[in-house]
Amino acid sequence: MANYQQLFKSLGIDKMITEDAGLPVYTPIDGSLIASVKQTSVDQIPEIITNSQIAFNHWRNVPAPKRGELVRLLGEELRAAKDDLGKLVSLEVGKILSEGLGEVQEMIDICDLAVGQSRQLYGLTIASERPGHRMAESWLPLGVVGIISAFNFPVAVWSWNATLALVCGNSLVWKPSEKTPLTALACKVIFERALAKFKDAPDNLLQVVIGDRLIGEKLVESKSVALISSTGSTRMGRAVAPKVAERFGRCLLELGGNNAMVVAPTADLDLAVRAITFSAIGTTGQRCTSLRRLIVHESIVDDLLPRLIQAYKSAPVGNPLEEGILVGPLIDSPARENMQTALSSAKKQGGVIHGGETITEGIPEGGCYVRPALVEMPSQTAIVKQETFAPILYVLPYKELNEAIAMHNDVPQGLSSCIFTNDVREAETFLSVTGSDCGIANVNIGPSGAEIGGAFGGEKETGGGRESGSDAWKSYMRRQTSTVNYSSELPLAQGVKFDF
């Protein structure tokens, strides 16, 4: 086992590392075992949920601005731990260090947003048709919130949910990916440091459960978990949603993406190349918002494609902790196998492949390193409509904008999208009701790298959920409409008469 004890000690998780048969944790950097952690027993889940319900009963009575103070303290603790936690993210996920640090910064940013939101949990006053009556709408705490997060953003997506759920008055049970338990345990320690300064929070406000799919299923099936927020594949969403619906619970799903960029004839190609490379090969193509389809006007394909091929060839691939590296490893060997299977299918469907090969020279032994792939496709075939969680970018030509938009929308997923154009009519068309059908639509910026101020999520097989900014906080609350009669009469609505 490699020695990362100093990092683990700095983050306060060194005592959580076990030498016995716990859950093994491997770093994708070289495939080595870096830790083992104790797993949560399935039999423990009912008690954990009960404790979370008790915590909720206390926390919902704490005034929302005071709840925001806890989140403010969490943000301060994250600022202090940013370098170490960012390095742990890179170690556990294989992201380049700047992306690991950026993920922690995203946590800090959502803390700031949630603190402000704690004083703005606004309801409405609604005009009543009955004299002497006041009608209003309020938002109230929901209950226990279960958060199931994916490996690729092991801490940021948790924080999107956790910070808003906390200021809204809820308690939390977090099941991280079994591939990334260390970052979750580190976040729990950081949260407990904030709790120690806050001094007025119940026990078990945040509980972390470590384990495989069976642990998640117990959360999903529990009637005492008011909301399941689940991030992952569409396949996972298909398993989660019916079980939550069966018990009439709430589900917030953030699932797959098959994100496209339309590059129009008037586009600034220098700008587009930079956006394409980050969006397509950043995080080694393992973002739900990664660019996977490039729909290029036929008049500029011959200019754009060689520039991209050169950029892909020159992008430094290697140990993500080393300075200057832009492309780290895939998470594991199954991810590499999925990538090669997709490239094989693309070739059979008429694709011309640039890159995509496994890299072994000059990189850490044991890691799954690949050259990002550009694939020229004659049309949007079956493989193009599938999301492969790897750095594959399919290049498709188009003639007219309406053709490009139709191709763009003709996939099952609907997360993020963009167009590069200097034609205002094209830009506005893309953003209109007849344009992109995604939850996120950008102009002259890539589909990846969303800010926390906007609601994040998508349509169709992406699941329809919204997290982070805007009014996403409402997902973590229940709506109550109330009417107060302050008159001495009892008129009925709609003019109904029911007199004795």
Short mmCIF file of C-alpha atoms in Angstrom, two decimals:
data_model
loop_
_atom_site.label_atom_id
_atom_site.label_comp_id
_atom_site.label_asym_id
_atom_site.label_seq_id
_atom_site.Cartn_x
_atom_site.Cartn_y
_atom_site.Cartn_z
CA MET A 1 0.00 0.00 0.00
CA ALA A 2 1.48 3.36 -1.03
CA ASN A 3 2.15 5.85 1.75
CA TYR A 4 -0.35 8.68 1.72
CA GLN A 5 -0.57 8.82 5.49
CA GLN A 6 0.49 12.46 5.75
CA LEU A 7 -2.37 13.55 3.48
CA PHE A 8 -4.83 11.29 5.30
CA LYS A 9 -3.64 12.64 8.66
CA SER A 10 -3.93 16.24 7.55
CA LEU A 11 -7.55 15.60 6.51
CA GLY A 12 -8.33 13.71 9.71
CA ILE A 13 -9.14 10.37 8.08
CA ASP A 14 -5.99 8.46 9.02
CA LYS A 15 -7.77 6.68 11.89
CA MET A 16 -10.54 5.57 9.49
CA ILE A 17 -8.10 3.60 7.36
CA THR A 18 -8.20 -0.10 8.19
CA GLU A 19 -5.67 -2.82 7.48
CA ASP A 20 -8.23 -5.60 7.56
CA ALA A 21 -10.80 -6.68 4.99
CA GLY A 22 -12.65 -3.42 4.51
CA LEU A 23 -13.64 -1.69 1.27
CA PRO A 24 -10.46 -1.39 -0.82
CA VAL A 25 -9.70 2.01 -2.37
CA TYR A 26 -7.52 2.20 -5.47
CA THR A 27 -6.07 5.26 -7.12
CA PRO A 28 -6.56 5.37 -10.89
CA ILE A 29 -3.18 7.08 -11.18
CA ASP A 30 -1.35 3.75 -11.02
CA GLY A 31 -4.06 1.29 -9.97
CA SER A 32 -2.48 0.75 -6.57
CA LEU A 33 -4.29 0.12 -3.30
CA ILE A 34 -4.09 3.29 -1.21
CA ALA A 35 -6.47 2.46 1.64
CA SER A 36 -9.19 0.24 3.02
CA VAL A 37 -12.16 1.67 4.88
CA LYS A 38 -14.84 0.14 7.03
CA GLN A 39 -18.11 -0.59 5.24
CA THR A 40 -21.57 0.14 6.60
CA SER A 41 -23.62 -2.95 7.25
CA VAL A 42 -26.98 -3.14 5.50
CA ASP A 43 -28.45 -3.99 8.90
CA GLN A 44 -27.32 -0.60 10.23
CA ILE A 45 -29.31 1.43 7.71
CA PRO A 46 -32.69 1.44 9.57
CA GLU A 47 -31.03 2.81 12.72
CA ILE A 48 -29.09 5.38 10.70
CA ILE A 49 -32.29 6.61 9.07
CA THR A 50 -34.07 6.73 12.44
CA ASN A 51 -31.24 8.82 13.87
CA SER A 52 -31.45 11.10 10.89
CA GLN A 53 -35.18 11.56 11.46
CA ILE A 54 -34.50 12.51 15.09
CA ALA A 55 -31.91 15.03 13.90
CA PHE A 56 -34.41 16.49 11.44
CA ASN A 57 -37.02 16.96 14.17
CA HIS A 58 -34.54 19.20 15.98
CA TRP A 59 -32.94 20.95 13.00
CA ARG A 60 -36.22 22.04 11.36
CA ASN A 61 -36.92 24.23 14.43
CA VAL A 62 -33.63 26.11 14.12
CA PRO A 63 -34.24 29.42 12.30
CA ALA A 64 -33.12 29.28 8.69
CA PRO A 65 -30.57 32.15 8.96
CA LYS A 66 -28.99 30.34 11.88
CA ARG A 67 -28.86 27.16 9.81
CA GLY A 68 -27.06 29.26 7.22
CA GLU A 69 -24.42 30.09 9.82
CA LEU A 70 -23.47 26.41 9.99
CA VAL A 71 -23.03 26.35 6.21
CA ARG A 72 -20.93 29.53 6.42
CA LEU A 73 -18.65 27.79 8.91
CA LEU A 74 -18.48 24.79 6.59
CA GLY A 75 -17.31 27.11 3.80
CA GLU A 76 -14.56 28.48 6.04
CA GLU A 77 -13.39 24.97 6.91
CA LEU A 78 -13.35 24.06 3.22
CA ARG A 79 -11.21 27.10 2.48
CA ALA A 80 -8.70 25.93 5.09
CA ALA A 81 -8.69 22.36 3.74
CA LYS A 82 -8.85 23.23 0.02
CA ASP A 83 -5.32 22.19 -0.97
CA ASP A 84 -5.42 18.84 0.83
CA LEU A 85 -8.98 17.96 -0.17
CA GLY A 86 -8.29 18.96 -3.78
CA LYS A 87 -5.25 16.69 -3.81
CA LEU A 88 -7.30 13.83 -2.37
CA VAL A 89 -9.92 14.32 -5.12
CA SER A 90 -7.17 14.08 -7.73
CA LEU A 91 -5.66 11.03 -6.04
CA GLU A 92 -8.96 9.18 -5.71
CA VAL A 93 -10.55 10.16 -9.06
CA GLY A 94 -7.52 10.75 -11.29
CA LYS A 95 -8.34 14.37 -12.14
CA ILE A 96 -5.55 16.83 -12.82
CA LEU A 97 -4.80 18.84 -9.70
CA SER A 98 -6.33 22.10 -10.95
CA GLU A 99 -9.62 20.26 -11.48
CA GLY A 100 -9.43 18.71 -8.01
CA LEU A 101 -8.88 22.14 -6.50
CA GLY A 102 -11.62 23.56 -8.72
CA GLU A 103 -14.06 21.01 -7.39
CA VAL A 104 -13.37 22.14 -3.82
CA GLN A 105 -13.75 25.76 -4.90
CA GLU A 106 -17.15 24.80 -6.26
CA MET A 107 -18.03 23.54 -2.78
CA ILE A 108 -16.95 26.85 -1.28
CA ASP A 109 -19.01 28.75 -3.84
CA ILE A 110 -22.19 26.77 -3.13
CA CYS A 111 -21.68 27.39 0.59
CA ASP A 112 -21.68 31.12 -0.13
CA LEU A 113 -24.83 30.80 -2.24
CA ALA A 114 -26.61 28.70 0.40
CA VAL A 115 -25.78 31.15 3.18
CA GLY A 116 -27.49 33.91 1.25
CA GLN A 117 -30.37 31.59 0.41
CA SER A 118 -30.93 30.91 4.12
CA ARG A 119 -32.38 34.43 4.40
CA GLN A 120 -34.41 34.15 1.20
CA LEU A 121 -36.62 31.09 1.53
CA TYR A 122 -39.44 33.19 0.18
CA GLY A 123 -43.12 32.30 0.02
CA LEU A 124 -45.94 34.24 -1.62
CA THR A 125 -48.98 36.25 -0.65
CA ILE A 126 -51.77 35.38 -3.09
CA ALA A 127 -54.87 37.46 -3.77
CA SER A 128 -57.99 35.75 -2.40
CA GLU A 129 -61.31 35.96 -4.20
CA ARG A 130 -63.08 35.99 -0.80
CA PRO A 131 -63.30 39.24 1.20
CA GLY A 132 -61.64 39.19 4.61
CA HIS A 133 -59.34 36.33 3.64
CA ARG A 134 -55.58 36.15 3.18
CA MET A 135 -54.02 33.38 1.13
CA ALA A 136 -50.32 32.57 1.30
CA GLU A 137 -47.77 30.00 0.21
CA SER A 138 -44.95 28.86 2.47
CA TRP A 139 -41.95 26.56 2.06
CA LEU A 140 -41.21 24.22 4.96
CA PRO A 141 -38.45 21.70 5.76
CA LEU A 142 -38.94 18.35 4.05
CA GLY A 143 -37.26 15.65 6.14
CA VAL A 144 -34.40 13.20 5.70
CA VAL A 145 -32.53 13.76 2.42
CA GLY A 146 -30.61 10.82 0.97
CA ILE A 147 -27.75 11.77 -1.35
CA ILE A 148 -26.24 9.16 -3.69
CA SER A 149 -23.24 10.59 -5.51
CA ALA A 150 -21.06 9.39 -8.40
CA PHE A 151 -17.28 8.95 -8.58
CA ASN A 152 -16.49 11.68 -11.10
CA PHE A 153 -17.46 14.63 -8.85
CA PRO A 154 -17.13 12.98 -5.45
CA VAL A 155 -17.52 16.13 -3.33
CA ALA A 156 -18.96 18.99 -5.42
CA VAL A 157 -22.26 17.32 -6.27
CA TRP A 158 -22.70 16.30 -2.62
CA SER A 159 -22.21 19.92 -1.58
CA TRP A 160 -24.77 21.18 -4.11
CA ASN A 161 -27.34 19.05 -2.35
CA ALA A 162 -26.08 19.18 1.21
CA THR A 163 -25.69 22.94 1.64
CA LEU A 164 -29.14 23.76 0.28
CA ALA A 165 -30.80 20.86 2.08
CA LEU A 166 -29.23 22.02 5.35
CA VAL A 167 -30.35 25.64 5.11
CA CYS A 168 -33.80 24.35 4.16
CA GLY A 169 -33.93 22.50 7.49
CA ASN A 170 -33.23 18.88 6.51
CA SER A 171 -30.93 16.15 7.80
CA LEU A 172 -28.60 14.20 5.49
CA VAL A 173 -27.60 10.62 4.77
CA TRP A 174 -24.86 10.45 2.14
CA LYS A 175 -23.91 7.35 0.18
CA PRO A 176 -20.83 8.16 -1.94
CA SER A 177 -19.60 6.00 -4.78
CA GLU A 178 -17.77 2.93 -3.51
CA LYS A 179 -14.90 4.07 -5.78
CA THR A 180 -14.43 7.33 -3.85
CA PRO A 181 -15.15 6.85 -0.13
CA LEU A 182 -12.07 8.71 1.14
CA THR A 183 -13.20 12.13 -0.10
CA ALA A 184 -16.60 11.56 1.53
CA LEU A 185 -15.02 10.67 4.88
CA ALA A 186 -12.78 13.74 4.62
CA CYS A 187 -15.85 15.94 4.00
CA LYS A 188 -17.53 14.47 7.06
CA VAL A 189 -14.51 15.40 9.19
CA ILE A 190 -14.52 18.91 7.73
CA PHE A 191 -18.25 19.18 8.42
CA GLU A 192 -17.71 18.06 12.01
CA ARG A 193 -15.13 20.84 12.47
CA ALA A 194 -17.80 23.33 11.43
CA LEU A 195 -20.28 21.67 13.82
CA ALA A 196 -17.85 22.05 16.72
CA LYS A 197 -17.81 25.80 16.16
CA PHE A 198 -21.57 26.02 15.64
CA LYS A 199 -22.44 24.21 18.89
CA ASP A 200 -26.20 24.10 18.36
CA ALA A 201 -26.80 21.26 15.93
CA PRO A 202 -28.24 17.82 16.70
CA ASP A 203 -26.25 14.63 16.54
CA ASN A 204 -26.39 12.74 13.23
CA LEU A 205 -27.21 15.79 11.13
CA LEU A 206 -24.89 14.33 8.49
CA GLN A 207 -24.24 10.62 8.29
CA VAL A 208 -22.04 8.93 5.69
CA VAL A 209 -22.72 5.31 4.71
CA ILE A 210 -20.02 3.38 2.89
CA GLY A 211 -20.73 0.41 0.66
CA ASP A 212 -22.09 -0.92 -2.58
CA ARG A 213 -25.42 -0.87 -4.39
CA LEU A 214 -27.24 -2.71 -1.57
CA ILE A 215 -26.65 0.25 0.78
CA GLY A 216 -28.12 2.63 -1.77
CA GLU A 217 -31.12 0.38 -2.30
CA LYS A 218 -31.97 0.54 1.41
CA LEU A 219 -32.02 4.34 1.27
CA VAL A 220 -34.09 4.30 -1.89
CA GLU A 221 -36.67 1.91 -0.42
CA SER A 222 -37.07 3.62 2.97
CA LYS A 223 -40.33 5.51 3.45
CA SER A 224 -38.56 7.66 6.03
CA VAL A 225 -36.23 9.20 3.43
CA ALA A 226 -38.25 12.08 2.04
CA LEU A 227 -36.01 12.84 -0.93
CA ILE A 228 -33.48 10.77 -2.84
CA SER A 229 -31.04 12.87 -4.83
CA SER A 230 -29.15 10.49 -7.08
CA THR A 231 -26.37 11.27 -9.55
CA GLY A 232 -25.12 8.66 -12.00
CA SER A 233 -25.99 6.76 -15.13
CA THR A 234 -29.36 6.55 -16.85
CA ARG A 235 -29.33 2.84 -16.03
CA MET A 236 -29.05 3.69 -12.34
CA GLY A 237 -31.87 6.22 -12.65
CA ARG A 238 -34.15 3.62 -14.17
CA ALA A 239 -33.56 1.45 -11.11
CA VAL A 240 -33.99 4.23 -8.54
CA ALA A 241 -36.98 6.18 -9.88
CA PRO A 242 -39.62 3.39 -9.85
CA LYS A 243 -38.71 2.33 -6.31
CA VAL A 244 -39.00 5.87 -4.97
CA ALA A 245 -42.23 6.44 -6.92
CA GLU A 246 -43.72 3.22 -5.56
CA ARG A 247 -43.55 4.64 -2.03
CA PHE A 248 -44.58 8.14 -3.23
CA GLY A 249 -41.23 9.63 -2.26
CA ARG A 250 -39.44 12.40 -4.05
CA CYS A 251 -36.64 11.80 -6.52
CA LEU A 252 -34.06 14.28 -7.83
CA LEU A 253 -32.19 12.63 -10.70
CA GLU A 254 -29.02 13.86 -12.42
CA LEU A 255 -28.22 11.23 -15.02
CA GLY A 256 -26.41 10.86 -18.33
CA GLY A 257 -25.54 13.44 -20.94
CA ASN A 258 -24.70 13.28 -24.64
CA ASN A 259 -23.75 16.89 -25.05
CA ALA A 260 -23.21 18.58 -28.39
CA MET A 261 -21.69 21.72 -29.81
CA VAL A 262 -22.88 23.25 -33.07
CA VAL A 263 -20.10 25.16 -34.84
CA ALA A 264 -21.60 27.58 -37.35
CA PRO A 265 -19.85 29.21 -40.36
CA THR A 266 -19.39 32.52 -38.53
CA ALA A 267 -17.84 30.95 -35.42
CA ASP A 268 -14.58 32.18 -33.94
CA LEU A 269 -12.60 28.98 -34.54
CA ASP A 270 -9.76 29.89 -32.18
CA LEU A 271 -12.31 30.24 -29.39
CA ALA A 272 -14.10 27.08 -30.48
CA VAL A 273 -10.94 24.94 -30.47
CA ARG A 274 -10.14 25.96 -26.90
CA ALA A 275 -13.70 25.25 -25.77
CA ILE A 276 -13.82 21.91 -27.58
CA THR A 277 -10.58 20.59 -26.12
CA PHE A 278 -11.46 21.43 -22.52
CA SER A 279 -15.05 20.26 -22.83
CA ALA A 280 -14.17 16.99 -24.56
CA ILE A 281 -10.94 15.88 -22.86
CA GLY A 282 -11.14 17.63 -19.47
CA THR A 283 -11.60 15.10 -16.64
CA THR A 284 -10.64 12.55 -19.32
CA GLY A 285 -14.16 12.81 -20.74
CA GLN A 286 -15.68 11.66 -17.46
CA ARG A 287 -18.06 14.55 -16.81
CA CYS A 288 -21.79 14.29 -17.35
CA THR A 289 -21.38 17.57 -19.26
CA SER A 290 -18.40 16.43 -21.35
CA LEU A 291 -18.62 17.32 -25.04
CA ARG A 292 -19.40 14.13 -26.97
CA ARG A 293 -20.79 15.35 -30.32
CA LEU A 294 -19.37 18.10 -32.54
CA ILE A 295 -21.83 19.20 -35.24
CA VAL A 296 -19.85 21.33 -37.69
CA HIS A 297 -20.99 23.22 -40.77
CA GLU A 298 -19.66 21.49 -43.86
CA SER A 299 -17.93 24.68 -45.06
CA ILE A 300 -15.52 24.76 -42.09
CA VAL A 301 -14.94 21.08 -41.29
CA ASP A 302 -11.72 20.97 -43.33
CA ASP A 303 -10.39 23.98 -41.42
CA LEU A 304 -11.47 22.94 -37.91
CA LEU A 305 -10.70 19.21 -37.92
CA PRO A 306 -6.92 19.39 -38.56
CA ARG A 307 -6.57 21.92 -35.75
CA LEU A 308 -8.40 19.60 -33.39
CA ILE A 309 -6.36 16.58 -34.45
CA GLN A 310 -3.18 18.52 -33.67
CA ALA A 311 -4.53 19.71 -30.32
CA TYR A 312 -5.47 16.15 -29.39
CA LYS A 313 -2.03 14.84 -30.36
CA SER A 314 -0.25 17.50 -28.30
CA ALA A 315 -2.40 17.32 -25.13
CA PRO A 316 -0.11 16.04 -22.33
CA VAL A 317 -1.32 12.71 -20.90
CA GLY A 318 0.08 11.36 -17.64
CA ASN A 319 0.14 11.53 -13.86
CA PRO A 320 -2.54 14.10 -12.98
CA LEU A 321 -0.58 15.29 -9.93
CA GLU A 322 2.29 16.47 -12.15
CA GLU A 323 2.40 20.04 -13.40
CA GLY A 324 1.53 20.55 -17.06
CA ILE A 325 -0.54 17.38 -17.45
CA LEU A 326 -3.99 17.97 -18.99
CA VAL A 327 -5.32 14.41 -19.34
CA GLY A 328 -5.21 11.94 -16.47
CA PRO A 329 -6.31 8.31 -16.37
CA LEU A 330 -9.72 6.77 -16.80
CA ILE A 331 -11.19 5.63 -13.50
CA ASP A 332 -10.56 1.92 -14.11
CA SER A 333 -10.05 -0.82 -16.70
CA PRO A 334 -13.80 -1.35 -17.39
CA ALA A 335 -13.97 2.31 -18.43
CA ARG A 336 -11.11 1.75 -20.86
CA GLU A 337 -12.75 -1.39 -22.20
CA ASN A 338 -16.02 0.50 -22.73
CA MET A 339 -14.13 3.16 -24.66
CA GLN A 340 -12.46 0.62 -26.93
CA THR A 341 -15.77 -1.17 -27.51
CA ALA A 342 -17.41 2.12 -28.51
CA LEU A 343 -14.56 2.97 -30.90
CA SER A 344 -14.83 -0.47 -32.48
CA SER A 345 -18.57 0.07 -33.00
CA ALA A 346 -17.97 3.53 -34.44
CA LYS A 347 -15.48 2.11 -36.95
CA LYS A 348 -17.99 -0.53 -38.04
CA GLN A 349 -20.59 2.22 -38.49
CA GLY A 350 -18.36 4.18 -40.85
CA GLY A 351 -16.24 6.19 -38.44
CA VAL A 352 -12.68 7.38 -39.10
CA ILE A 353 -10.79 7.39 -35.80
CA HIS A 354 -8.01 9.74 -34.75
CA GLY A 355 -6.37 8.76 -31.46
CA GLY A 356 -8.07 6.57 -28.88
CA GLU A 357 -5.15 4.25 -28.29
CA THR A 358 -3.96 3.05 -24.88
CA ILE A 359 -0.81 4.85 -23.68
CA THR A 360 1.83 2.97 -21.72
CA GLU A 361 5.06 4.87 -22.32
CA GLY A 362 6.02 7.62 -19.87
CA ILE A 363 3.03 7.19 -17.58
CA PRO A 364 2.51 5.46 -14.22
CA GLU A 365 2.36 1.69 -14.59
CA GLY A 366 -1.01 0.23 -13.68
CA GLY A 367 -3.13 3.24 -14.66
CA CYS A 368 -5.63 3.27 -17.53
CA TYR A 369 -4.30 6.05 -19.75
CA VAL A 370 -5.64 6.70 -23.25
CA ARG A 371 -5.19 9.22 -26.01
CA PRO A 372 -8.48 11.14 -26.42
CA ALA A 373 -10.28 10.16 -29.62
CA LEU A 374 -11.75 12.21 -32.45
CA VAL A 375 -14.09 10.20 -34.67
CA GLU A 376 -15.34 11.48 -38.02
CA MET A 377 -18.82 10.02 -38.55
CA PRO A 378 -20.86 10.02 -41.77
CA SER A 379 -24.08 10.45 -39.77
CA GLN A 380 -25.46 10.19 -36.25
CA THR A 381 -25.42 6.41 -35.94
CA ALA A 382 -26.48 4.23 -33.00
CA ILE A 383 -23.14 4.45 -31.18
CA VAL A 384 -23.17 8.25 -31.39
CA LYS A 385 -26.52 8.33 -29.60
CA GLN A 386 -25.08 6.38 -26.66
CA GLU A 387 -23.13 8.03 -23.86
CA THR A 388 -19.69 6.47 -23.44
CA PHE A 389 -18.05 7.84 -20.30
CA ALA A 390 -14.67 8.41 -21.93
CA PRO A 391 -12.88 11.01 -24.10
CA ILE A 392 -14.55 10.23 -27.43
CA LEU A 393 -15.73 13.14 -29.60
CA TYR A 394 -17.84 12.33 -32.66
CA VAL A 395 -17.60 14.87 -35.50
CA LEU A 396 -20.70 15.28 -37.70
CA PRO A 397 -21.22 17.63 -40.67
CA TYR A 398 -24.35 19.68 -41.37
CA LYS A 399 -25.66 22.00 -44.11
CA GLU A 400 -28.50 24.05 -42.57
CA LEU A 401 -29.08 25.18 -38.98
CA ASN A 402 -32.43 23.42 -38.70
CA GLU A 403 -30.66 20.18 -39.70
CA ALA A 404 -28.02 20.76 -37.02
CA ILE A 405 -30.62 21.39 -34.32
CA ALA A 406 -32.62 18.32 -35.34
CA MET A 407 -29.46 16.20 -35.13
CA HIS A 408 -28.54 17.84 -31.83
CA ASN A 409 -31.90 16.94 -30.27
CA ASP A 410 -32.11 13.44 -31.75
CA VAL A 411 -30.55 11.65 -28.76
CA PRO A 412 -32.18 10.25 -25.61
CA GLN A 413 -30.24 12.56 -23.27
CA GLY A 414 -30.85 16.26 -22.70
CA LEU A 415 -28.30 17.76 -20.32
CA SER A 416 -26.02 20.43 -21.79
CA SER A 417 -25.54 22.03 -25.19
CA CYS A 418 -23.94 24.96 -26.98
CA ILE A 419 -23.49 26.77 -30.27
CA PHE A 420 -20.52 28.76 -31.51
CA THR A 421 -21.68 31.52 -33.83
CA ASN A 422 -21.39 35.26 -34.34
CA ASP A 423 -24.81 35.39 -36.01
CA VAL A 424 -27.36 36.68 -33.49
CA ARG A 425 -30.22 35.01 -35.35
CA GLU A 426 -28.56 31.61 -35.10
CA ALA A 427 -27.76 32.16 -31.43
CA GLU A 428 -31.31 33.18 -30.55
CA THR A 429 -32.78 30.33 -32.59
CA PHE A 430 -30.63 27.85 -30.69
CA LEU A 431 -31.92 29.26 -27.38
CA SER A 432 -35.55 29.40 -28.51
CA VAL A 433 -38.38 26.89 -28.15
CA THR A 434 -37.39 25.42 -31.51
CA GLY A 435 -33.71 25.14 -30.54
CA SER A 436 -31.82 23.06 -28.00
CA ASP A 437 -33.99 20.73 -25.90
CA CYS A 438 -31.42 20.56 -23.07
CA GLY A 439 -31.55 21.91 -19.55
CA ILE A 440 -28.39 23.94 -20.25
CA ALA A 441 -27.84 25.86 -23.49
CA ASN A 442 -24.83 28.12 -24.10
CA VAL A 443 -23.58 30.46 -26.80
CA ASN A 444 -19.85 30.75 -27.50
CA ILE A 445 -18.95 28.72 -24.44
CA GLY A 446 -18.63 24.95 -24.11
CA PRO A 447 -21.19 22.67 -22.46
CA SER A 448 -18.91 21.79 -19.55
CA GLY A 449 -18.01 23.80 -16.47
CA ALA A 450 -21.33 25.18 -15.21
CA GLU A 451 -21.39 27.91 -12.53
CA ILE A 452 -23.25 27.28 -9.28
CA GLY A 453 -25.53 30.32 -9.72
CA GLY A 454 -27.71 28.60 -12.31
CA ALA A 455 -29.89 25.54 -11.85
CA PHE A 456 -28.00 22.46 -13.06
CA GLY A 457 -29.77 19.55 -14.73
CA GLY A 458 -31.40 18.29 -17.88
CA GLU A 459 -34.38 16.76 -19.62
CA LYS A 460 -35.35 13.40 -21.13
CA GLU A 461 -33.10 10.57 -19.93
CA THR A 462 -31.02 13.04 -17.95
CA GLY A 463 -33.81 12.80 -15.38
CA GLY A 464 -35.34 16.27 -15.09
CA GLY A 465 -33.70 17.16 -11.77
CA ARG A 466 -32.24 20.56 -10.90
CA GLU A 467 -29.47 21.22 -8.37
CA SER A 468 -27.31 24.13 -7.27
CA GLY A 469 -28.51 27.69 -8.01
CA SER A 470 -31.64 29.56 -9.10
CA ASP A 471 -34.68 28.10 -7.29
CA ALA A 472 -33.27 24.57 -6.94
CA TRP A 473 -33.62 25.01 -3.16
CA LYS A 474 -37.34 24.31 -3.54
CA SER A 475 -36.57 20.65 -4.24
CA TYR A 476 -35.56 20.28 -0.59
CA MET A 477 -38.74 21.79 0.87
CA ARG A 478 -42.44 21.10 0.93
CA ARG A 479 -44.93 23.70 -0.29
CA GLN A 480 -47.88 24.67 1.89
CA THR A 481 -50.79 26.86 0.78
CA SER A 482 -52.69 28.43 3.66
CA THR A 483 -55.79 30.63 3.89
CA VAL A 484 -56.71 32.74 6.91
CA ASN A 485 -60.26 34.04 7.36
CA TYR A 486 -60.12 37.22 9.47
CA SER A 487 -63.73 38.23 8.72
CA SER A 488 -66.94 37.31 10.54
CA GLU A 489 -68.40 35.70 7.41
CA LEU A 490 -67.79 32.33 5.76
CA PRO A 491 -68.02 32.85 2.00
CA LEU A 492 -67.14 29.82 -0.12
CA ALA A 493 -64.91 29.93 -3.15
CA GLN A 494 -66.34 29.96 -6.67
CA GLY A 495 -69.59 31.44 -5.29
CA VAL A 496 -70.78 28.12 -3.92
CA LYS A 497 -73.82 28.44 -1.59
CA PHE A 498 -74.26 25.97 1.27
CA ASP A 499 -76.52 27.73 3.79
CA PHE A 500 -78.42 26.02 6.62
#
